[in-house]
Coordinates of C-alpha atoms (C1' of nucleotides) in Angstrom, one line a residue:
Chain A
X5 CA 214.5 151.5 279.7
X6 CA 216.6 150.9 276.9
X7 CA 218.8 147.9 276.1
X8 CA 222.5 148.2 276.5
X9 CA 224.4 148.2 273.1
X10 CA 226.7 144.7 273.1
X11 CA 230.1 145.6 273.3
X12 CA 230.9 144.1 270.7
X13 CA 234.8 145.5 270.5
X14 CA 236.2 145.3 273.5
X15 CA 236.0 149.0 275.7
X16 CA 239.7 150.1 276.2
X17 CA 240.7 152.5 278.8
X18 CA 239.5 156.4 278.9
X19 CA 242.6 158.0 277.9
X20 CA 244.1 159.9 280.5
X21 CA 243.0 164.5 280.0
X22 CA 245.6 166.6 279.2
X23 CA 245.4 170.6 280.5
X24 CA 245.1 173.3 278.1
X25 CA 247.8 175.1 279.4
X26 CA 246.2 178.6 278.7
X27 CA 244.0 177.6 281.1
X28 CA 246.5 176.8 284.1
X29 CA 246.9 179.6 286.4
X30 CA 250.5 180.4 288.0
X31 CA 249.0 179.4 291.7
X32 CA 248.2 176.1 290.0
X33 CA 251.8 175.7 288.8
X34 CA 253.1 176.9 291.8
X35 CA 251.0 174.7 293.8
X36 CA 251.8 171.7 291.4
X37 CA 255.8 172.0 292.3
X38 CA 254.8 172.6 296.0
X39 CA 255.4 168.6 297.1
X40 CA 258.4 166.7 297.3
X41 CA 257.0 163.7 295.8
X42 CA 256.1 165.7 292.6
X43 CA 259.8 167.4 292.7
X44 CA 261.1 164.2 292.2
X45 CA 258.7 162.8 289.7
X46 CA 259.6 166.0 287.6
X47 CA 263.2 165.6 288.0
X48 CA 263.2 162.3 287.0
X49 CA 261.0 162.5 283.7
X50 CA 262.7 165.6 282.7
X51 CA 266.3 163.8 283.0
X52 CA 264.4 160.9 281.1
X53 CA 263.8 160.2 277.3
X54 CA 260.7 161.1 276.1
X55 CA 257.8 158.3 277.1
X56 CA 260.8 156.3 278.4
X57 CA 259.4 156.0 282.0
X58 CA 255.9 154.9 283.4
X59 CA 254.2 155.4 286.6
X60 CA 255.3 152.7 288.2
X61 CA 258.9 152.5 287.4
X62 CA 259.4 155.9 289.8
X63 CA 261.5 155.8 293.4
X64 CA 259.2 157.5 295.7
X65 CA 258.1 156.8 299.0
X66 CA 254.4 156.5 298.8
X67 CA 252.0 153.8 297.5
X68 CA 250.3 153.1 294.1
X69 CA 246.6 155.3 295.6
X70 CA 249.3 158.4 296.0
X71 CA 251.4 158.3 293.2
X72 CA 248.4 157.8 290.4
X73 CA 247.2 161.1 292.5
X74 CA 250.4 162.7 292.4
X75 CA 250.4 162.3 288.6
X76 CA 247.0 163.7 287.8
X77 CA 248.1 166.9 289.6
X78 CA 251.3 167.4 287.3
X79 CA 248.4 166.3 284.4
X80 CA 246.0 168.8 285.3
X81 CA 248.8 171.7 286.0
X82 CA 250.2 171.0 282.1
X83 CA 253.5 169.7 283.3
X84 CA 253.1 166.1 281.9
X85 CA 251.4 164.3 279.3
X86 CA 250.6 160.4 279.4
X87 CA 250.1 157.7 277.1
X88 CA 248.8 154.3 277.5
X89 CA 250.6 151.7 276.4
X90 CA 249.5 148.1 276.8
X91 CA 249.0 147.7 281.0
X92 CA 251.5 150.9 281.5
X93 CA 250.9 154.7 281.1
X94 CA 254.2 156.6 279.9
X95 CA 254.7 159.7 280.4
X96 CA 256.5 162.6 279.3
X97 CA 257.2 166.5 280.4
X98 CA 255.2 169.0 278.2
X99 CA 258.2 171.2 278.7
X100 CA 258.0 173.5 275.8
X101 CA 253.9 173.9 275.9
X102 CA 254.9 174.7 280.0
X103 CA 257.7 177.1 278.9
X104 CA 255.6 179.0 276.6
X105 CA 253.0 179.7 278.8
X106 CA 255.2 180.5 282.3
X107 CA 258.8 181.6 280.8
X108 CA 261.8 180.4 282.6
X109 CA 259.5 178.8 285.7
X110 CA 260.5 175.0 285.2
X111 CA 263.8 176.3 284.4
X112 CA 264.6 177.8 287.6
X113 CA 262.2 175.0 289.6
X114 CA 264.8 172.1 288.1
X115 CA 268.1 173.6 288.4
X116 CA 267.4 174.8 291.9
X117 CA 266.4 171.2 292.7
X118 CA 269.5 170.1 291.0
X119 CA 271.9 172.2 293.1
X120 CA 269.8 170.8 295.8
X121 CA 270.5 167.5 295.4
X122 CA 274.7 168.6 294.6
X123 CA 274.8 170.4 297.6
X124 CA 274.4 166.6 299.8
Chain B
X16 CA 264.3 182.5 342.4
X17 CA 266.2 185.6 341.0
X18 CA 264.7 189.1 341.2
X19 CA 263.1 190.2 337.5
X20 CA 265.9 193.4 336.6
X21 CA 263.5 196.4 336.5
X22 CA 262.6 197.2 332.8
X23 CA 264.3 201.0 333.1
X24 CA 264.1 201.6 330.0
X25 CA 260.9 200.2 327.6
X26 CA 261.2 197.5 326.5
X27 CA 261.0 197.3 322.5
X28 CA 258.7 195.3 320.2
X29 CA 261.1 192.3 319.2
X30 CA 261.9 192.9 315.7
X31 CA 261.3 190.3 313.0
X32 CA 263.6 187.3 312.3
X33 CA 264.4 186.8 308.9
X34 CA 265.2 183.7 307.3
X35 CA 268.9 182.7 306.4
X36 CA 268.5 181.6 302.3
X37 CA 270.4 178.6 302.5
X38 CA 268.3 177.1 304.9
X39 CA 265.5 177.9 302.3
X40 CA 264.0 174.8 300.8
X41 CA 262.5 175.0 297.0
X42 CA 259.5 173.4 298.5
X43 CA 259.1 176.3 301.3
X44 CA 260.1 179.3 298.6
X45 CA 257.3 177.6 296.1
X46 CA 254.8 176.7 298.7
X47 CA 255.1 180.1 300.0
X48 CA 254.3 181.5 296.3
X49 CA 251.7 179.6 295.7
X50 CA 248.9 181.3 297.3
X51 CA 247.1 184.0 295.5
X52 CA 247.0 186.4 298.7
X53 CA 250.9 186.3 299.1
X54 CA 251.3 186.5 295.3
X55 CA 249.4 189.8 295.6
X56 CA 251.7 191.3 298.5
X57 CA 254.9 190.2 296.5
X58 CA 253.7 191.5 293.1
X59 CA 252.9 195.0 294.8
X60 CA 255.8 195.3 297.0
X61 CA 258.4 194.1 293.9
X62 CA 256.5 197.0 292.3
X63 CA 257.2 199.4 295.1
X64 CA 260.5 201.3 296.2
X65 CA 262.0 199.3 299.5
X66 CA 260.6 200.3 302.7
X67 CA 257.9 201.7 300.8
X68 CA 255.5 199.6 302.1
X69 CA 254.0 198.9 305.6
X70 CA 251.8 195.7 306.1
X71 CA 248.1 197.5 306.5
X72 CA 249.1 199.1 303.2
X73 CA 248.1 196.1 301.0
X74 CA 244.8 195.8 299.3
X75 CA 243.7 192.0 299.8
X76 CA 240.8 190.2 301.1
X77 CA 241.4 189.3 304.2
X78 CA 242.1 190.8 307.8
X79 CA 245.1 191.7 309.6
X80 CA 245.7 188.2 311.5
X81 CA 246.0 186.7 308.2
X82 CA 247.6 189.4 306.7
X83 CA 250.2 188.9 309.6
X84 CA 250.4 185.3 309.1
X85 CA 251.0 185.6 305.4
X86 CA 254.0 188.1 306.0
X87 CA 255.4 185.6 308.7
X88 CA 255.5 183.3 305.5
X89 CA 256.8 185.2 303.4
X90 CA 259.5 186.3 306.1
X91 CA 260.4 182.5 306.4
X92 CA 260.5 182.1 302.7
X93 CA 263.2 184.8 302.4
X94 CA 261.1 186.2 300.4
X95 CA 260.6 189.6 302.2
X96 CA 262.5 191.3 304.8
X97 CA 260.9 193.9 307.7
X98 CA 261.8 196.6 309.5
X99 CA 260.1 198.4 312.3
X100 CA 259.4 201.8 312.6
X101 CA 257.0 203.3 314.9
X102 CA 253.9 201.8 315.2
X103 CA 254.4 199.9 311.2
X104 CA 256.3 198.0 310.1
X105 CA 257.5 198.1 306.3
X106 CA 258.6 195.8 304.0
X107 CA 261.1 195.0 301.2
X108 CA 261.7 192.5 298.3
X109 CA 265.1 190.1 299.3
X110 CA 265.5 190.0 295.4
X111 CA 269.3 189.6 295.5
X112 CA 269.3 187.1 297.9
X113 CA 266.1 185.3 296.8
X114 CA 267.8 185.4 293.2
X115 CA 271.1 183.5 294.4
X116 CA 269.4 180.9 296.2
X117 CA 266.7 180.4 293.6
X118 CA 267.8 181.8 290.2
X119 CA 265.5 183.2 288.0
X120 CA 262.5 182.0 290.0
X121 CA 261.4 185.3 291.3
X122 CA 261.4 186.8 287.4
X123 CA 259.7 184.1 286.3
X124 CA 256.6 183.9 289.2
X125 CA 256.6 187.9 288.6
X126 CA 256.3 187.7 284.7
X127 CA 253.9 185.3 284.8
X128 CA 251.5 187.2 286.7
X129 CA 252.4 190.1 285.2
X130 CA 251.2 188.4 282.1
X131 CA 248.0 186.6 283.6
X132 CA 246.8 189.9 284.8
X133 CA 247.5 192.0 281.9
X134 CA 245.3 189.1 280.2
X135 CA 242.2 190.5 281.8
Chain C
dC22 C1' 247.5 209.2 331.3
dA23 C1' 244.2 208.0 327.7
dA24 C1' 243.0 206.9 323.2
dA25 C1' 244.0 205.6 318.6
dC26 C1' 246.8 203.0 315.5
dT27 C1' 249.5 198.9 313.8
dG28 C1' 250.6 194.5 314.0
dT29 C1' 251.1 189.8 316.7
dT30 C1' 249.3 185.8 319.0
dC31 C1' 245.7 182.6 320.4
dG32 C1' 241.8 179.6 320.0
dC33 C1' 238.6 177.9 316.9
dG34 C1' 236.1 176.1 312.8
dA35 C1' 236.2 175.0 307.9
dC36 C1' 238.4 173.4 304.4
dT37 C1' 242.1 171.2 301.7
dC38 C1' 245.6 167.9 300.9
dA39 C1' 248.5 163.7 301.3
dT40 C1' 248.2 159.1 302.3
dC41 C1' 246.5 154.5 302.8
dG42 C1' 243.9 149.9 302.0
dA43 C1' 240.5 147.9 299.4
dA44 C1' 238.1 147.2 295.3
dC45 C1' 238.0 147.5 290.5
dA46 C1' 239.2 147.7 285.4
dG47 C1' 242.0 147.0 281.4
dC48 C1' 245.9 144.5 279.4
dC49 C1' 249.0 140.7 278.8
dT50 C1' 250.6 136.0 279.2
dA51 C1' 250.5 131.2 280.4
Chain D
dT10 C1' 240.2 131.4 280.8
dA11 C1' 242.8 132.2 284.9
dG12 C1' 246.0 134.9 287.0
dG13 C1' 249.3 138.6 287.3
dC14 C1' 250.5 143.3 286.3
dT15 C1' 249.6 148.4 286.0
dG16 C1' 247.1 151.9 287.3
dT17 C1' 242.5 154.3 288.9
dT18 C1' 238.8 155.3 292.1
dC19 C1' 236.6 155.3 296.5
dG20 C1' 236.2 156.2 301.4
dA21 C1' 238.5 157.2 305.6
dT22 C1' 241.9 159.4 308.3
dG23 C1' 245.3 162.5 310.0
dA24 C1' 247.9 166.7 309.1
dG25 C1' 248.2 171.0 307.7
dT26 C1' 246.4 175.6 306.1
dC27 C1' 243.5 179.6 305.9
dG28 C1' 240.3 182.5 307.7
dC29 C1' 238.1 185.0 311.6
dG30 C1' 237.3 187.5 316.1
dA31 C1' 239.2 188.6 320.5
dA32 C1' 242.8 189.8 323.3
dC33 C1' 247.2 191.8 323.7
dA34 C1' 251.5 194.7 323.1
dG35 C1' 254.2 198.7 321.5
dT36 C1' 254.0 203.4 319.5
dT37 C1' 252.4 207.8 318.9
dT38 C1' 249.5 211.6 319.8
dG39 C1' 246.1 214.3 322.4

DNA sequence: CAAACTGTTCGCGACTCATCGAACAGCCTA
DNA sequence: TAGGCTGTTCGATGAGTCGCGAACAGTTTG
């Protein structure tokens, strides 16, 4: 039984993991932009600035539990990328890493959701 | 209580309905890619000449009531349209119309995998 | 007519997914 | 240090999906 090492600097939060995106299949993608709640979180932080919005500041109809689900999904399909800052996490669309490795996908995903939302 | 008219002449297998495109959500057309079974059928029937190919015809792991089910997806996507003849019934890519409604989303699911199998 | 073939539908089980409340863990401020 | 804020994790639940075998319905052929 060993002793436990003091923590003598305070622990900060694991940092959220990122996908390597080589390593996210197309049915993982696919199934990634498959939820309405998701659409919307990628429409929004891809008509954002960079690291301008953080979980919490998003307008979607489901509870904290959900939404911190919802964002590991786009995390682990290589759509976003977070950062902590202080109490918040920013984020921030990986859109050229995505790009690279599925050509023209998010493309077609956000301007089909933006003549969606023009045809109302 | 009316008299059934006698069925003079045979009654036909009703043919399958297809989907109108603009009552085609994003979330149905990506849903209804995302599934490696369905990925398969669209990959080999883009591949194919129309009406090539009937529904037994496809070389994927499961049996004909999935198989069926899958193709009613794909039907509702707009993905695919079918056409009876005989005993079969064959198949088409609605690439035009898929490619109006959702532009550039059919190249880009069929590049990527394309791509993720030529990997192997 | 009977048998073979193709595909659909139904009922069922296994599994996954989206959601919630509750509890928890850092971070910041008073 | 106490409390509030942000976000994660856990366990439960309900909904939906995917698969199968069995039964069925047209079609074609023997």
């Amino acid at each position: 039984m060993t002793i436990d090492p003091p923590a003598a600097t305070p622990r900060h939060r694991t940092p959220p993991e990122h996908a390597v995106l080589d390593e996210v299949t197309l049915e993982a993608a696919l199934a990634a932009l498959a939820d309405p709640v998701r659409l919307t979180l990628i429409r929004e932080v891809a008509s954002a600035q960079e690291w301008e919005r953080s979980c919490g500041s998003f307008d979607v109809p489901v509870r904290k539990a959900a939404l911190s689900h919802h964002f590991a999904v786009l995390r682990a399909a290589g759509l976003i990328e977070q950062r902590d800052a202080g109490p918040r996490r920013f984020n921030r669309l990986r859109r050229a890493e995505f790009d690279a490795r599925f050509p023209g996908l998010l493309d077609a995903v956000l301007r089909a959701q933006a003549a969606e939302l023009q045809k109302v």
